[in-house]
Coordinates of C-alpha atoms and ligand atoms in Angstrom, one line a residue:
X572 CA -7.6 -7.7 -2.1
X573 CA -8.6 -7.7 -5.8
X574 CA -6.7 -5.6 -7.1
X575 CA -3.5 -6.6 -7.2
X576 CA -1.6 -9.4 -8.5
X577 CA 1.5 -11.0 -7.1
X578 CA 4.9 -11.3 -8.9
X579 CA 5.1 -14.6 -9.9
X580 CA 1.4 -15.1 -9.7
X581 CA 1.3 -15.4 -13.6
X582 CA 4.7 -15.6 -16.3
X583 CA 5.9 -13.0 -18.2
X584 CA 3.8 -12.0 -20.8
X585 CA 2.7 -10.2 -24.0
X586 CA -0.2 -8.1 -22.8
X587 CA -2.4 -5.0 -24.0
X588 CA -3.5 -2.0 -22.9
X589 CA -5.5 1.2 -23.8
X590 CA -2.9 2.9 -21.2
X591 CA 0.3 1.4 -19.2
X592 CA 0.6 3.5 -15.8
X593 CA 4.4 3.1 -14.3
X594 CA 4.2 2.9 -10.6
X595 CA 1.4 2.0 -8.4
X596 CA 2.2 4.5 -5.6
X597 CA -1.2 7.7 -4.9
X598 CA 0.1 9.4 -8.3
X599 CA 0.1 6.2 -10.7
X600 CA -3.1 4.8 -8.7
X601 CA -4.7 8.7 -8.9
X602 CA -3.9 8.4 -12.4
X603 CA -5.6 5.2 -13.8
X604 CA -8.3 5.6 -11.3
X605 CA -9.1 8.6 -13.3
X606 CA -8.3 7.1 -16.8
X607 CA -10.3 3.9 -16.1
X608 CA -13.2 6.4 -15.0
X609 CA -12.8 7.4 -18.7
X610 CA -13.6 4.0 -19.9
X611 CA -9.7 3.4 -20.9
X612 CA -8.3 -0.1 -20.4
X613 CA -5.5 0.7 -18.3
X614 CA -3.0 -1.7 -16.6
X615 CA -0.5 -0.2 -13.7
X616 CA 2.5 -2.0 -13.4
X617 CA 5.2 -1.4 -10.1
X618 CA 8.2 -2.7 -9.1
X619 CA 8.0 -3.3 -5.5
X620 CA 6.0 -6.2 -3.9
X621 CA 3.4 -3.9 -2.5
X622 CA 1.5 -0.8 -3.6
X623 CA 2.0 2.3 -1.9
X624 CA 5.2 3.6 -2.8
X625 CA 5.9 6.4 0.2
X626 CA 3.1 4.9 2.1
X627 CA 3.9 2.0 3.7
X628 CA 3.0 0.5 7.1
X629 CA 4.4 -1.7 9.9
X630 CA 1.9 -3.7 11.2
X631 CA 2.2 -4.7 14.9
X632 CA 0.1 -5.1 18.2
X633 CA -2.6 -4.6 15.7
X634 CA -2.0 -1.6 14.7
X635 CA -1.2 0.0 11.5
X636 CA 1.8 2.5 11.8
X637 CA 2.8 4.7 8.6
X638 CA 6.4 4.0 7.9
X639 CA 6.1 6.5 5.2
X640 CA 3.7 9.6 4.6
X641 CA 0.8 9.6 6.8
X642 CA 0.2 13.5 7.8
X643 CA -2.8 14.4 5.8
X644 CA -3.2 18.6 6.1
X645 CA -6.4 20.6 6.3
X646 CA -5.9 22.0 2.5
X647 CA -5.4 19.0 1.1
X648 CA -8.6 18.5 -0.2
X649 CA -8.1 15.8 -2.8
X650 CA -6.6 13.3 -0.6
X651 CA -9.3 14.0 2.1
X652 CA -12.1 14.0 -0.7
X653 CA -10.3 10.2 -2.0
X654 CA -10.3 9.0 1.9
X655 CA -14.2 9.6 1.9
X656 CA -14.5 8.0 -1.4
X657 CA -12.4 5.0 -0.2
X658 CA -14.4 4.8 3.0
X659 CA -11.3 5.6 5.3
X660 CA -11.1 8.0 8.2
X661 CA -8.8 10.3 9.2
X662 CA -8.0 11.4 13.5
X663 CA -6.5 14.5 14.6
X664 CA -2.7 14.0 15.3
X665 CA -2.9 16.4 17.9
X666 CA -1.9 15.0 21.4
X667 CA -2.4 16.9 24.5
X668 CA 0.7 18.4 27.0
X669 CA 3.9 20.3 26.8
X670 CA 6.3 20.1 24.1
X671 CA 10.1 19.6 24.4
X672 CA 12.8 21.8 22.7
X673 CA 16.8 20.3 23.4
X674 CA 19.0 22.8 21.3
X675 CA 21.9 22.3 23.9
X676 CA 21.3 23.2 26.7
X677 CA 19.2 20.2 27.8
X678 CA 15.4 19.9 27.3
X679 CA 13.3 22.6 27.9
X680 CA 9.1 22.4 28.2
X681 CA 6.7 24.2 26.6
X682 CA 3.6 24.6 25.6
X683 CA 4.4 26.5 22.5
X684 CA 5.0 24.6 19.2
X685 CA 7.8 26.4 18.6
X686 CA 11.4 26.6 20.4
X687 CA 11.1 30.1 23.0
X688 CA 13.7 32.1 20.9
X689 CA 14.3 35.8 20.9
X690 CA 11.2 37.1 19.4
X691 CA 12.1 39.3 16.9
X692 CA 15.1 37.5 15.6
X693 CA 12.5 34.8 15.0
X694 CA 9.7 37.0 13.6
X695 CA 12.2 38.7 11.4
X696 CA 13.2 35.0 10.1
X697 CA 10.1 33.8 9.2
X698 CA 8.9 37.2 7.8
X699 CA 11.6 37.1 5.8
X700 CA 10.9 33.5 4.2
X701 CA 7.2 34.1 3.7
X702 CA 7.7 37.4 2.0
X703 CA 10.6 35.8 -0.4
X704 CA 8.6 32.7 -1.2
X705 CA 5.4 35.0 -2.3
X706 CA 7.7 36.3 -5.2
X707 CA 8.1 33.1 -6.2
X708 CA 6.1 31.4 -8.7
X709 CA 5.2 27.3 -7.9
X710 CA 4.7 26.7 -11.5
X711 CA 7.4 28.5 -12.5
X712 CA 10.1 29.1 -10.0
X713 CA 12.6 30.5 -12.5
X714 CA 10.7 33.5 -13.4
X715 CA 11.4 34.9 -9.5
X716 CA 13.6 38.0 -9.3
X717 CA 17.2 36.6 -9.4
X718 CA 16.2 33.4 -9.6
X719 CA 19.6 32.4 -10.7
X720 CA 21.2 33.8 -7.7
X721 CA 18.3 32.0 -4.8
X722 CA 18.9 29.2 -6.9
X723 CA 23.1 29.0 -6.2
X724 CA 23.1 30.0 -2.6
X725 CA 22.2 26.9 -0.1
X726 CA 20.2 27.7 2.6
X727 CA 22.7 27.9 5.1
X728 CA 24.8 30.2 3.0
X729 CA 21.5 32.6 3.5
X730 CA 20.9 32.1 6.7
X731 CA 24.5 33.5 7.5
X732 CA 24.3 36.3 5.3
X733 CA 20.9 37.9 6.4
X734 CA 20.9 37.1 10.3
X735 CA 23.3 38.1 12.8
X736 CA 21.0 36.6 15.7
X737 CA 21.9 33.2 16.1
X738 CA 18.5 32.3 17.0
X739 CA 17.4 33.1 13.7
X740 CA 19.9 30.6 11.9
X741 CA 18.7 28.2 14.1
X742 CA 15.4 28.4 13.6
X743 CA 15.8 28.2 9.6
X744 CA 18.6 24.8 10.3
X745 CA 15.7 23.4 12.2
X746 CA 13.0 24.4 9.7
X747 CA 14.4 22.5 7.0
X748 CA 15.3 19.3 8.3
X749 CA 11.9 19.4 9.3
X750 CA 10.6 20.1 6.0
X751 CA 12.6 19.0 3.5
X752 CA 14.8 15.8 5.6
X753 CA 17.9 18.1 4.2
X754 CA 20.7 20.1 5.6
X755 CA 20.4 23.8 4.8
X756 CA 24.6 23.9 3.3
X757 CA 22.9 21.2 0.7
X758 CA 19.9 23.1 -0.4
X759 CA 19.2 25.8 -2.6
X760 CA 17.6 28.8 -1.4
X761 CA 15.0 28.8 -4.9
X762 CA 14.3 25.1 -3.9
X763 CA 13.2 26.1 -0.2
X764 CA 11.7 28.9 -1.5
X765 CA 9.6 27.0 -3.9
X766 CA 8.6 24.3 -1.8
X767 CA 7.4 27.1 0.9
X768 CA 5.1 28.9 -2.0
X769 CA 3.9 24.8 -3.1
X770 CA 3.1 23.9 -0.2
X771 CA 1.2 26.6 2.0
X772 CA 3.6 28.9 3.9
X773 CA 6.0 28.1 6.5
X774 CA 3.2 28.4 9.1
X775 CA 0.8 26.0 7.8
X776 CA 3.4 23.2 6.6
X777 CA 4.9 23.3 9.9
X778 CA 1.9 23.2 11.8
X779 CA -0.1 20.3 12.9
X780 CA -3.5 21.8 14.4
X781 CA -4.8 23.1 11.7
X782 CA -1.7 22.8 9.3
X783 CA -0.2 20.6 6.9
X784 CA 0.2 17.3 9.8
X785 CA -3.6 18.1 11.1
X786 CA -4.7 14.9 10.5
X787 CA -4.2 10.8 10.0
X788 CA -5.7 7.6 8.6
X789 CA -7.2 5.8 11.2
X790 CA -5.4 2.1 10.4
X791 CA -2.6 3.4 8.3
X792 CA -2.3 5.7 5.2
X793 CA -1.1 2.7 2.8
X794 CA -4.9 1.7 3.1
X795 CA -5.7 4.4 0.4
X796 CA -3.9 3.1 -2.2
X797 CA -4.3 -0.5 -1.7
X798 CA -8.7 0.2 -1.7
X799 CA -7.6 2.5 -5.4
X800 CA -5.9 -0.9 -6.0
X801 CA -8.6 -3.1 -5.3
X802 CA -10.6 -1.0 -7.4
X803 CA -9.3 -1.0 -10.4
X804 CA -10.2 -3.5 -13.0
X805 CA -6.9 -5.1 -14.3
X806 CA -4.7 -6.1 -10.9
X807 CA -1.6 -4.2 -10.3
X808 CA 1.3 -5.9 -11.5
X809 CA 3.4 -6.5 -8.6
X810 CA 7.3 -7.3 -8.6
X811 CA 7.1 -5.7 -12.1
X812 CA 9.4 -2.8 -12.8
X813 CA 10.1 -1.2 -16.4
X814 CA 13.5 -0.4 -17.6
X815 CA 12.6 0.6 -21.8
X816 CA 9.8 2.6 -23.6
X817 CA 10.0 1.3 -27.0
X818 CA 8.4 2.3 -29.8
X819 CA 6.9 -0.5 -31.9
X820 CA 7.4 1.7 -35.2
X821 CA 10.3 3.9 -34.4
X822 CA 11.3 5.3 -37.8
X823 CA 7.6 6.6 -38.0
X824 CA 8.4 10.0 -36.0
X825 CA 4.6 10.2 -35.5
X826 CA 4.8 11.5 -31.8
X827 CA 0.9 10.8 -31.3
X828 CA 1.5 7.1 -32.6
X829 CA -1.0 5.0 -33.1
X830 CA -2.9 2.2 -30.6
X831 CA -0.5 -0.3 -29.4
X832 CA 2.3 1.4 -30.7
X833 CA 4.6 1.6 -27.4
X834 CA 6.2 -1.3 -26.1
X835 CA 6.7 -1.2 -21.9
X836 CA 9.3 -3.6 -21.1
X837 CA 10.8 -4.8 -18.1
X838 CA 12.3 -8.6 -17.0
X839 CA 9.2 -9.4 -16.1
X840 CA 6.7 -8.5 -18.9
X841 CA 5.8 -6.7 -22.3
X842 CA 2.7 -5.0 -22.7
X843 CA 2.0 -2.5 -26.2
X844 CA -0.1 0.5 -25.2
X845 CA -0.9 3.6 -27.0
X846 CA -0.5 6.1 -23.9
X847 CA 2.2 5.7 -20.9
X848 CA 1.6 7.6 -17.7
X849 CA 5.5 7.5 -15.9
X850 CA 4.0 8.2 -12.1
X851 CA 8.0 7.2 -10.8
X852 CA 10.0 9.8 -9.0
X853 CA 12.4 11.5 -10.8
X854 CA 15.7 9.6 -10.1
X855 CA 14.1 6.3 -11.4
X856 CA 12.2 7.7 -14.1
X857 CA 15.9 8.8 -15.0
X858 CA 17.0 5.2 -15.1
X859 CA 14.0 4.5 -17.7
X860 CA 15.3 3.9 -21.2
X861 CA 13.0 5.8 -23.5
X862 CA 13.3 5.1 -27.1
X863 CA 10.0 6.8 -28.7
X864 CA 10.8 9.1 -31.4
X865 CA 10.1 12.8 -30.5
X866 CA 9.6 12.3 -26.7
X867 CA 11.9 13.7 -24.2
X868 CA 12.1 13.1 -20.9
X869 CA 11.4 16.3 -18.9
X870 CA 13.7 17.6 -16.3
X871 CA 13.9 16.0 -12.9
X872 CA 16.3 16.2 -9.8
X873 CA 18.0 13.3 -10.2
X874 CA 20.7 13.9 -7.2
X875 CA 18.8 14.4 -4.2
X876 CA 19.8 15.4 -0.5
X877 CA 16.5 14.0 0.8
X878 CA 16.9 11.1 2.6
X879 CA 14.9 9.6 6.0
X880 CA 14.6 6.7 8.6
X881 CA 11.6 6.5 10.2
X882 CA 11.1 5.1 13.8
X883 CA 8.1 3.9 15.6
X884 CA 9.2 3.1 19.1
X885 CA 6.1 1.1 21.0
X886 CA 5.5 1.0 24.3
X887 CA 3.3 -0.6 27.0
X888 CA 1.4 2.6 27.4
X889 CA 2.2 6.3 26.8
X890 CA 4.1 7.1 29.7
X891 CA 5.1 10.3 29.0
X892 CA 1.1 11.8 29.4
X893 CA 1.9 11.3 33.0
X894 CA 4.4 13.8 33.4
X895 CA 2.3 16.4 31.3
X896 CA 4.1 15.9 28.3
X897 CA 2.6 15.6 24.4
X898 CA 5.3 13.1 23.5
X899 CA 7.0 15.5 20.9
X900 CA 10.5 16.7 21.1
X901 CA 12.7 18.9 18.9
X902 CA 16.1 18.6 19.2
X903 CA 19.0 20.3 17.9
X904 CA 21.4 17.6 17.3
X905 CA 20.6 14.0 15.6
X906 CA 20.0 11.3 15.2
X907 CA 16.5 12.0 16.6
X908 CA 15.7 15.5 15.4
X909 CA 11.4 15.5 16.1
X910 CA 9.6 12.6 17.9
X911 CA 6.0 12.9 17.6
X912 CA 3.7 10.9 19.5
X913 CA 1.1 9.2 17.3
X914 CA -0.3 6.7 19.7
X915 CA -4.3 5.7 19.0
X916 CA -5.3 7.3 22.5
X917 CA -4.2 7.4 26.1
X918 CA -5.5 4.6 27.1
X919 CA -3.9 1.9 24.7
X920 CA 0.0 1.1 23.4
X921 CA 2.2 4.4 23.4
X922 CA 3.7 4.9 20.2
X923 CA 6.3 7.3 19.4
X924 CA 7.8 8.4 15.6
X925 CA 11.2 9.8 15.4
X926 CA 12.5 11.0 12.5
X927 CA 16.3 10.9 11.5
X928 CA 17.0 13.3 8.4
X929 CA 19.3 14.8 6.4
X930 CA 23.2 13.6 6.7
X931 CA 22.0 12.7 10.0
X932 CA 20.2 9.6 7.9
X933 CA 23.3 8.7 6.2
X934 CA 25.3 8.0 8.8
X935 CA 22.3 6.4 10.7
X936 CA 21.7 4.2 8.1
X937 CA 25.8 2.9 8.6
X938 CA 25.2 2.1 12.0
X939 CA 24.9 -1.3 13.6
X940 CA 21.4 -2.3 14.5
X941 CA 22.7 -2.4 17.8
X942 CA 24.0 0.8 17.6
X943 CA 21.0 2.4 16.0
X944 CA 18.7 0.7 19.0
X945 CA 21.4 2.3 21.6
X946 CA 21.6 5.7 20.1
X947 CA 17.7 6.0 19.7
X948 CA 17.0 4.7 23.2
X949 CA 19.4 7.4 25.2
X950 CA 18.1 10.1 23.6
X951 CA 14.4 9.1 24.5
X952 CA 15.6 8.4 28.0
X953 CA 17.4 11.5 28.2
X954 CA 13.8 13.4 27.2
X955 CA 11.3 10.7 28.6
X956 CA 13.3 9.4 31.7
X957 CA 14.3 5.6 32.3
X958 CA 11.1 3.7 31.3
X959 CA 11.9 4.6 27.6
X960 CA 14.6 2.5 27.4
X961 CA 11.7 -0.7 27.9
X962 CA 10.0 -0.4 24.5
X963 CA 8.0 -3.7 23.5
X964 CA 9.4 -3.0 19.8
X965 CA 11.7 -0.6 18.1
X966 CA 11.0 -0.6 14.3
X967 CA 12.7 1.2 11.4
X968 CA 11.9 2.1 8.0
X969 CA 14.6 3.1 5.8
X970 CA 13.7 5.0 3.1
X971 CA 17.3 5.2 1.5
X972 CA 17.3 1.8 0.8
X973 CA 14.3 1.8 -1.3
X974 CA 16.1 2.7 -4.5
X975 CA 12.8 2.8 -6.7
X976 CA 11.3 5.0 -4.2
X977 CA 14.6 7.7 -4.2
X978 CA 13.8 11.2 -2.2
X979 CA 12.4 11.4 1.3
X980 CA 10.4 12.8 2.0
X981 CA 10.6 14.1 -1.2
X982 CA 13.1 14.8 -4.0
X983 CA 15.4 18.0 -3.1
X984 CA 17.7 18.9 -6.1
X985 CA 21.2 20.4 -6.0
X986 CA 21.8 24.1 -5.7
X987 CA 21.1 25.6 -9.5
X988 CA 19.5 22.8 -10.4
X989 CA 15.7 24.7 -10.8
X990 CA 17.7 27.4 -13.0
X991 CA 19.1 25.3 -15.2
X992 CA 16.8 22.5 -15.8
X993 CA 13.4 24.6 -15.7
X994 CA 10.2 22.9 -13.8
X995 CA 9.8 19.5 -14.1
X996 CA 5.9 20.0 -15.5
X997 CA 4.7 22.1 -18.1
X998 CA 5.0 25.5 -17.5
X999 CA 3.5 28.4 -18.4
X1000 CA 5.1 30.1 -21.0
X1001 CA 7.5 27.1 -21.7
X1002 CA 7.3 23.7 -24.2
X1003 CA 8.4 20.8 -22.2
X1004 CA 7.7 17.3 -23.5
X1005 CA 5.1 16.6 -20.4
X1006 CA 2.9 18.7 -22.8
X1007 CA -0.5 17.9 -23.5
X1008 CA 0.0 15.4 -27.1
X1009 CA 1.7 12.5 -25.1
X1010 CA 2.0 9.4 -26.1
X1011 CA 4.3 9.8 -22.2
X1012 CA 2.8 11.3 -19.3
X1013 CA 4.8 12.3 -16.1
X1014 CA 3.1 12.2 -12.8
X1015 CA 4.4 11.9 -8.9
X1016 CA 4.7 14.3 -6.4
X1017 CA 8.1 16.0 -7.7
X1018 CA 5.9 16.6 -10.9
X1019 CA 3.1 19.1 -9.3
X1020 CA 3.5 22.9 -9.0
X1021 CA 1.0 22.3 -5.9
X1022 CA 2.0 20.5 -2.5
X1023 CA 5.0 19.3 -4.0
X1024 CA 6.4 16.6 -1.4
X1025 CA 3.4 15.4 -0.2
X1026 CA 0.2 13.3 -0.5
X1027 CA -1.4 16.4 -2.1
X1028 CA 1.2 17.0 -4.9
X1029 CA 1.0 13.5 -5.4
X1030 CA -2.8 12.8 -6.1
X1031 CA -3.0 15.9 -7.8
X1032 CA -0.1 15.3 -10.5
X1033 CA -2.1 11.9 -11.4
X1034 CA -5.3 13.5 -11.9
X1035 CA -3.6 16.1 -14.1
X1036 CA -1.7 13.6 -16.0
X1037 CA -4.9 11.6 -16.3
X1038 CA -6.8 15.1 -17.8
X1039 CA -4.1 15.8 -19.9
X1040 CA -3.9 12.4 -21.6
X1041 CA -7.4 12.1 -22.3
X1042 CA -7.4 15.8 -23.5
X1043 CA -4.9 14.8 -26.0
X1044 CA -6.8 11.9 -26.9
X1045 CA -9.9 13.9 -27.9
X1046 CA -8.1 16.5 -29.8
X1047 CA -6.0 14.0 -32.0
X1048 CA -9.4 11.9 -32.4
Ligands
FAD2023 C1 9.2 8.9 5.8 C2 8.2 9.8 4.9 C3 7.3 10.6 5.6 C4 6.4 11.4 4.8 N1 5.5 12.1 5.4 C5 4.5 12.7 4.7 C6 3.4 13.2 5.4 O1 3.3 13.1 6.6 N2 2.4 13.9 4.6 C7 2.6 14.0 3.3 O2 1.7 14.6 2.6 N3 3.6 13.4 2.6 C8 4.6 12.8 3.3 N4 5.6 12.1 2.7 C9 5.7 12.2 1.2 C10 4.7 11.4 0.5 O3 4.7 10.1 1.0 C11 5.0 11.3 -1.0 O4 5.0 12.6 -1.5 C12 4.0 10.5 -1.9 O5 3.7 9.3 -1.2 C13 4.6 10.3 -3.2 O6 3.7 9.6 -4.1 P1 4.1 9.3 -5.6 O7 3.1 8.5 -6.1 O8 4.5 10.6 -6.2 O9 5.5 8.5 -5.5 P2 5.8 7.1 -4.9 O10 4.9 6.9 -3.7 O11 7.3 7.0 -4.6 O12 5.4 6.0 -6.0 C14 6.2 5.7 -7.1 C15 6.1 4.2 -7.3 O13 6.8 3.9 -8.5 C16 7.5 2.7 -8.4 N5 8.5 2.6 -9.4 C17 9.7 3.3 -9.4 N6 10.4 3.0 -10.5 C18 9.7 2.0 -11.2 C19 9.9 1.3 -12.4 N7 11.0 1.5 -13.1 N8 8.9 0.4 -12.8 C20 7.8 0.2 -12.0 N9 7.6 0.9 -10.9 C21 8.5 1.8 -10.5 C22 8.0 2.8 -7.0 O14 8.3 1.5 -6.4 C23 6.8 3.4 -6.2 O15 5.9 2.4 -5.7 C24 6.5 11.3 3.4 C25 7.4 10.5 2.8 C26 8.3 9.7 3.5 C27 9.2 8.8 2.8

């Protein structure tokens, strides 16, 4: 690879740029991919040994497997329209077989994505959400009727209060660990309302065949941003992160400031630019110093309840195809709340992903290795049968020790934290200082009114940060 340039590879240095991009995950590489496009001199610079961010991949057996996000869905055009560009491929995550629901009373099978509950209670439920989230704006999720109210009442507290069938609480509890890695008594009902209206619909994020999960990178989703890497002209600074935004001339108070006016500084380098793109999520973006006169940072959750460890449990072959069975489960009880089998084929390794969320995570994470392997194993045996407890390998990723990375899947604020912060981009109606007029630019996923969370959201708030900046430029020219 080209593209990117190892800590260590060359000493800390005085360098220059036309634009410093902070964070070389798909928003800061979306960004400067755009921004060099423009014929700026940008430089990204990222704090981890590896670009990515919340793509990351374990590589074993010779195979790729995402660690991180890897679901690619059928409306999230950008991404798919960068894969194409980037030469990669994406393969239906679709497997053949029944499906496997354990919400106490053992597993059942079916062929049905969803658990067999009482119909209506169900139907009511998810009515219910879809109707409440299309009165709620994305860009703008503060101007919903009694937004202050969705915004103080968790989830769970809603759930309660509107359903007396228990199937329908259920439903909702299982909804968003799925979604949003969270327990419903720690998220806001605004928050799960917004990300609904964001991201699609309760139906199409949930799905896989022709949803939100339709699809994946043949050889691993951390492939896109290492070939937007590889692309760029200045290597990514690896092993680089920022701590202070200075500005070179701060009793000036001229918020456009002039070229090479801002100072990026971290322990490993200095670089002056005129224009800062800040494509971090919002809890380490918090931990940013900014001293630039006139800029504020804009709101972002900086407590979040999101937190994930994901498995990859490999096998000699997917055993579970013989009995009929699609390799995913949904289960009502942790650590293991959704398996999905992402294995290349039937005829190669068997790979299943398990997902621990929520609290569920936290505790997870506490364990022992040896108790994380034991707890993992009996509940695959107890859904697969005995020859689950044989994998070749068992490998983790988790997410909550990634400190610069904070929020998995994404970042999901405290209850009342959309109503009294306001959206973390500009929104209609409403000065923030991610304005257009710069000289700071916020990107990331938790920074776009559209597929917030994922890929999507993430690619997208580059490009817009990248529009906006060189808007500015041409109007302050
Ligand atoms: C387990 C898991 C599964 C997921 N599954 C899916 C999925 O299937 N489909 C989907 O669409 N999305 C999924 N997501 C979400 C998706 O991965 C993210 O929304 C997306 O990757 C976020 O990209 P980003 O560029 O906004 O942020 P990030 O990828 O977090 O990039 C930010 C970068 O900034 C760097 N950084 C932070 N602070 C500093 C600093 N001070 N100085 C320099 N660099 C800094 C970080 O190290 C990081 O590399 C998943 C996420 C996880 C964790």
């Amino acid at each position: 690879m080209t593209g990117v340039r190892s800590p260590g590879a060359s000493p800390p240095e005085q360098a220059e740029a036309d634009v410093v991009v902070i964070g070389a995950g798909l928003a800061g590489l979306a960004a400067a991919t755009e921004l060099e496009a423009a014929g700026r001199r940008v430089q990204v610079v990222e704090a981890l040994g590896r670009v990515g961010g919340r793509t990351a991949s374990h590589h074993r057996y010779g195979q790729a497997l995402d660690a991180g996000g890897g679901y690619v869905g059928v409306r999230h055009v950008r991404v798919r329209e960068l894969a194409g560009r980037f030469g990669l491929v994406l393969t239906p995550t679709a497997a053949p077989g029944a499906n496997l629901f354990d919400l106490g009373a053992g597993p059942v099978r079916s062929d049905a994505r969803r658990p067999a509950f009482n119909a209506l209670a169900v139907g009511d439920a998810l009515d219910r959400l879809d109707d409440l989230a299309a009165g709620v704006p994305p860009v703008d999720p503060g101007a919903a009727a009694d937004a202050a109210g969705l915004d103080r009442l968790t989830v769970a507290a809603w759930a309660r209060r509107e359903f007396a069938h228990p199937d329908a609480r259920l439903l909702i509890d299982l909804l968003v660990r799925q979604m949003l890695a969270a327990d419903p008594a720690e998220v806001g009902m605004l928050h799960l309302l917004f990300y609904l209206a964001s991201g699609g619909g309760v139906h199409y994020l949930t799905a896989f065949s022709g949803g939100a999960q339709q699809d994946r990178f043949a050889g691993g989703a951390h492939q896109l941003a290492e070939r937007m890497a590889a692309a760029l002209a200045r290597p990514v600074r690896l092993g680089s992160p920022v701590t202070d935004l200075h500005a070179e001339h701060p009793a000036s108070g001229d918020t456009r400031m002039a070229r090479g006016a801002i100072r990026i500084v971290g322990p490993q380098l200095t670089i002056r630019c005129a224009r800062v793109v800040v494509a971090v999520p919002p809890g380490p973006a918090g931990r940013i110093r900014l001293r630039l006169p006139g800029v504020r940072r804009p709101p972002g959750p900086t407590r979040t309840r999101g937190a994930t460890v994901k498995l990859h449990v490999i096998y000699a072959r997917p055993f579970w195809a013989d009995a009929g069975l699609s390799g995913w489960v949904t289960a009502g009880a942790g650590p293991l709340r959704y398996v999905v089998d992402d294995s290349a084929g039937r005829d190669g390794l068997g790979v299943l992903v398990g997902f621990v969320t929520g609290p569920d995570a936290r505790v997870f994470g506490g364990l022992s290795r040896a108790a994380r392997r034991a707890a993992v194993l009996d509940r695959l045996a107890h859904w697969f049968g005995p020859a689950a407890r044989q994998p070749l390998a068992l490998l983790e990723w988790d997410w909550q020790a990634e400190p610069t990375v904070e929020g998995c899947y994404a970042a999901v604020p405290e209850p009342g934290w959309w109503t009294a912060a306001g959206p973390p981009w500009p929104a209609a109606g409403r000065a923030t200082s991610g304005a257009p007029g710069g000289p700071v630019f916020w990107a990331g996923t938790e920074r776009c009114a559209e597929f917030y969370g994922h890929l999507e959201g993430a690619v997208r708030s580059g490009q817009e940060a990248a529009r906006r900046l060189l808007a500015a430029d041409r109007v302050g020219r």
